[in-house]
PDB file of C-alpha atoms in Angstrom:
ATOM      1  CA  MET G 947     158.744  99.352  88.119  1.00 40.00           C
ATOM      2  CA  LYS G 948     162.200  98.097  86.991  1.00 45.00           C
ATOM      3  CA  GLN G 949     163.358  99.323  83.458  1.00 45.00           C
ATOM      4  CA  THR G 950     163.852  96.511  80.947  1.00 49.00           C
ATOM      5  CA  ARG G 951     167.125  96.208  78.676  1.00 59.00           C
ATOM      6  CA  ASN G 952     165.398  95.908  75.258  1.00 65.00           C
ATOM      7  CA  THR G 953     168.596  93.637  73.585  1.00 89.00           C
ATOM      8  CA  VAL G 954     168.724  92.225  70.393  1.00 92.00           C
ATOM      9  CA  ALA G 955     168.272  89.011  71.956  1.00 93.00           C
ATOM     10  CA  ARG G 956     165.386  89.773  74.211  1.00 95.00           C
ATOM     11  CA  THR G 957     163.588  91.208  71.056  1.00 95.00           C
ATOM     12  CA  THR G 958     164.544  88.471  68.857  1.00 96.00           C
ATOM     13  CA  ILE G 959     163.455  85.431  71.482  1.00 97.00           C
ATOM     14  CA  LEU G 960     160.437  87.425  72.276  1.00 96.00           C
ATOM     15  CA  GLU G 961     159.131  87.658  68.654  1.00 96.00           C
ATOM     16  CA  MET G 962     159.971  84.064  68.021  1.00 96.00           C
ATOM     17  CA  ILE G 963     157.905  82.844  71.018  1.00 96.00           C
ATOM     18  CA  GLN G 964     155.302  85.241  69.799  1.00 95.00           C
ATOM     19  CA  GLN G 965     155.150  84.026  66.354  1.00 95.00           C
ATOM     20  CA  SER G 966     155.574  80.338  66.647  1.00 93.00           C
ATOM     21  CA  PRO G 967     152.084  78.295  66.460  1.00 90.00           C
ATOM     22  CA  ILE G 968     153.308  75.942  69.451  1.00 91.00           C
ATOM     23  CA  ALA G 969     155.198  76.331  72.685  1.00 92.00           C
ATOM     24  CA  MET G 970     159.241  75.976  71.960  1.00 95.00           C
ATOM     25  CA  SER G 971     161.746  74.791  74.597  1.00 94.00           C
ATOM     26  CA  GLN G 972     165.119  76.184  75.272  1.00 95.00           C
ATOM     27  CA  PRO G 973     167.198  73.649  72.816  1.00 94.00           C
ATOM     28  CA  ALA G 974     164.793  74.626  70.022  1.00 95.00           C
ATOM     29  CA  ILE G 975     165.050  78.368  70.868  1.00 96.00           C
ATOM     30  CA  GLN G 976     168.814  78.182  71.111  1.00 96.00           C
ATOM     31  CA  HIS G 977     168.810  76.451  67.663  1.00 96.00           C
ATOM     32  CA  ALA G 978     166.601  78.985  66.046  1.00 95.00           C
ATOM     33  CA  LEU G 979     168.919  81.518  67.202  1.00 94.00           C
ATOM     34  CA  ASP G 980     172.197  80.163  65.444  1.00 92.00           C
ATOM     35  CA  GLY G 981     174.536  81.660  67.672  1.00 90.00           C
ATOM     36  CA  LEU G 982     173.131  85.156  68.290  1.00 91.00           C
ATOM     37  CA  CYS G 983     173.633  84.229  72.168  1.00 92.00           C
ATOM     38  CA  ASP G 984     174.479  81.659  74.427  1.00 92.00           C
ATOM     39  CA  ARG G 985     172.484  79.152  76.635  1.00 93.00           C
ATOM     40  CA  VAL G 986     172.894  81.274  79.971  1.00 94.00           C
ATOM     41  CA  THR G 987     171.738  84.301  77.943  1.00 94.00           C
ATOM     42  CA  ILE G 988     168.776  82.621  76.531  1.00 95.00           C
ATOM     43  CA  TYR G 989     167.357  81.436  79.937  1.00 95.00           C
ATOM     44  CA  ARG G 990     168.297  84.785  81.418  1.00 95.00           C
ATOM     45  CA  VAL G 991     165.907  86.420  78.692  1.00 96.00           C
ATOM     46  CA  LEU G 992     163.332  83.452  79.152  1.00 96.00           C
ATOM     47  CA  ASP G 993     163.313  84.221  82.893  1.00 93.00           C
ATOM     48  CA  ARG G 994     162.761  87.941  82.084  1.00 93.00           C
ATOM     49  CA  LEU G 995     159.764  87.818  79.808  1.00 93.00           C
ATOM     50  CA  SER G 996     158.038  85.310  82.084  1.00 89.00           C
ATOM     51  CA  GLU G 997     158.315  87.835  85.034  1.00 86.00           C
ATOM     52  CA  GLU G 998     157.254  90.536  82.749  1.00 87.00           C
ATOM     53  CA  GLY G 999     154.563  88.388  82.156  1.00 84.00           C
ATOM     54  CA  LYS G1000     155.020  88.498  78.154  1.00 89.00           C
ATOM     55  CA  ILE G1001     155.671  84.606  78.168  1.00 91.00           C
ATOM     56  CA  HIS G1002     154.832  81.676  79.967  1.00 87.00           C
ATOM     57  CA  LYS G1003     156.096  78.272  80.949  1.00 88.00           C
ATOM     58  CA  ILE G1004     154.540  74.981  80.223  1.00 87.00           C
ATOM     59  CA  VAL G1005     155.894  71.661  81.369  1.00 83.00           C
ATOM     60  CA  ASN G1006     155.548  68.710  79.131  1.00 83.00           C
ATOM     61  CA  VAL G1007     154.540  65.437  79.768  1.00 80.00           C
ATOM     62  CA  ASN G1008     158.601  64.523  79.315  1.00 82.00           C
ATOM     63  CA  GLY G1009     159.391  66.978  81.878  1.00 84.00           C
ATOM     64  CA  VAL G1010     160.870  69.540  79.492  1.00 87.00           C
ATOM     65  CA  VAL G1011     159.932  72.988  79.849  1.00 90.00           C
ATOM     66  CA  ASN G1012     158.775  75.375  77.083  1.00 93.00           C
ATOM     67  CA  TYR G1013     157.498  78.538  76.643  1.00 94.00           C
ATOM     68  CA  ALA G1014     154.669  80.495  74.650  1.00 91.00           C
ATOM     69  CA  ALA G1015     153.322  83.626  74.347  1.00 90.00           C
ATOM     70  CA  CYS G1016     151.035  84.992  77.029  1.00 82.00           C
ATOM     71  CA  ASN G1017     147.713  86.047  75.328  1.00 70.00           C
ATOM     72  CA  THR G1018     145.637  86.429  78.842  1.00 60.00           C
ATOM     73  CA  CYS G1019     147.829  87.856  81.421  1.00 56.00           C
ATOM     74  CA  ASN G1020     147.144  91.079  83.096  1.00 51.00           C
ATOM     75  CA  HIS G1021     148.986  94.295  83.146  1.00 51.00           C
ATOM     76  CA  GLN G1022     150.301  93.580  86.704  1.00 53.00           C
ATOM     77  CA  HIS G1023     152.326  90.543  85.031  1.00 48.00           C
ATOM     78  CA  ILE G1024     149.808  87.749  86.615  1.00 51.00           C
ATOM     79  CA  HIS G1025     150.035  84.633  84.864  1.00 51.00           C
ATOM     80  CA  GLN G1026     146.542  83.607  84.200  1.00 58.00           C
ATOM     81  CA  HIS G1027     146.240  80.429  81.836  1.00 60.00           C
ATOM     82  CA  GLN G1028     142.944  78.706  82.208  1.00 70.00           C
ATOM     83  CA  HIS G1029     143.479  76.510  79.230  1.00 77.00           C
ATOM     84  CA  VAL G1030     144.573  73.178  78.282  1.00 84.00           C
ATOM     85  CA  HIS G1031     147.963  71.954  76.523  1.00 87.00           C
ATOM     86  CA  PHE G1032     148.116  69.202  74.233  1.00 91.00           C
ATOM     87  CA  SER G1033     151.628  67.108  73.753  1.00 90.00           C
ATOM     88  CA  CYS G1034     151.703  65.025  70.839  1.00 91.00           C
ATOM     89  CA  ARG G1035     153.485  61.871  71.555  1.00 89.00           C
ATOM     90  CA  ILE G1036     154.738  61.825  67.784  1.00 91.00           C
ATOM     91  CA  CYS G1037     155.751  65.023  66.954  1.00 90.00           C
ATOM     92  CA  ASN G1038     156.439  66.066  70.569  1.00 87.00           C
ATOM     93  CA  GLU G1039     155.276  69.423  70.002  1.00 88.00           C
ATOM     94  CA  LEU G1040     153.529  70.918  73.058  1.00 88.00           C
ATOM     95  CA  THR G1041     150.125  73.364  71.824  1.00 87.00           C
ATOM     96  CA  CYS G1042     147.947  76.099  73.754  1.00 83.00           C
ATOM     97  CA  LEU G1043     144.705  75.233  73.267  1.00 85.00           C
ATOM     98  CA  GLU G1044     143.287  78.262  74.526  1.00 78.00           C
ATOM     99  CA  THR G1045     139.390  77.480  73.717  1.00 82.00           C
ATOM    100  CA  VAL G1046     139.622  74.433  75.968  1.00 83.00           C
ATOM    101  CA  VAL G1047     139.247  75.530  79.490  1.00 79.00           C
ATOM    102  CA  PRO G1048     138.822  72.983  82.092  1.00 81.00           C
ATOM    103  CA  ASN G1049     136.365  73.133  84.879  1.00 82.00           C
ATOM    104  CA  PHE G1050     137.012  72.344  88.464  1.00 82.00           C
ATOM    105  CA  GLN G1051     136.456  72.873  92.317  1.00 87.00           C
ATOM    106  CA  LEU G1052     138.743  73.051  94.807  1.00 90.00           C
ATOM    107  CA  PRO G1053     137.587  71.888  98.265  1.00 94.00           C
ATOM    108  CA  GLU G1054     136.976  74.803 100.778  1.00 94.00           C
ATOM    109  CA  GLY G1055     139.980  76.501 102.207  1.00 94.00           C
ATOM    110  CA  PHE G1056     142.346  75.997  99.408  1.00 92.00           C
ATOM    111  CA  GLN G1057     143.247  78.901  96.915  1.00 85.00           C
ATOM    112  CA  GLN G1058     144.603  78.244  93.515  1.00 78.00           C
ATOM    113  CA  GLU G1059     147.350  80.068  92.122  1.00 73.00           C
ATOM    114  CA  GLU G1060     148.637  78.227  89.136  1.00 69.00           C
ATOM    115  CA  THR G1061     147.215  75.419  87.083  1.00 73.00           C
ATOM    116  CA  PHE G1062     148.742  73.185  84.545  1.00 75.00           C
ATOM    117  CA  PHE G1063     146.675  70.798  82.485  1.00 83.00           C
ATOM    118  CA  THR G1064     148.923  68.870  79.806  1.00 86.00           C
ATOM    119  CA  ILE G1065     146.949  66.235  77.556  1.00 89.00           C
ATOM    120  CA  SER G1066     148.942  63.787  75.804  1.00 90.00           C
ATOM    121  CA  GLY G1067     147.774  62.127  72.580  1.00 92.00           C
ATOM    122  CA  VAL G1068     148.295  62.493  68.970  1.00 94.00           C
ATOM    123  CA  CYS G1069     147.709  65.717  67.448  1.00 91.00           C
ATOM    124  CA  ASN G1070     145.565  66.859  64.336  1.00 90.00           C
ATOM    125  CA  HIS G1071     148.654  66.988  61.977  1.00 90.00           C
ATOM    126  CA  CYS G1072     149.963  63.583  63.064  1.00 93.00           C
ATOM    127  CA  GLN G1073     146.688  61.748  63.022  1.00 88.00           C
ATOM    128  CA  SER G1074     146.019  63.314  59.592  1.00 85.00           C
ATOM    129  CA  VAL G1075     149.312  61.835  58.454  1.00 81.00           C
ATOM    130  CA  ALA G1076     148.554  58.534  59.724  1.00 74.00           C
ATOM    131  CA  ASP G1077     145.209  58.435  58.085  1.00 77.00           C
ATOM    132  CA  GLU G1078     146.835  59.049  54.468  1.00 73.00           C
TER     133      GLU G1078
END
């Protein structure tokens, strides 16, 4: 197994994603890092963390890639995200809804490798603001 370099950028990005209640885009991560490293380094760290099974990629309804912490991946770095993601059309936040598990059956001869479910609508926070 390839040994991972534990850099300040890697540690900071991983902690940021693990502590975030929402999935984060690369521009949001870069803004939060406030000059700690450049865009290319951030993408390299994100790719490495994804390969290690520490984070997973989610594409929102606008095609923007976001990153969230992996809570259900196994020790062999196989991503197993059988939950729904919610994309709010008002605040544009993308949230993992790990308790919402879709149920489907593939036709015979098809083998699932990855599944992406993203629901678009209004999140509970934006809905409560609108109700006030």
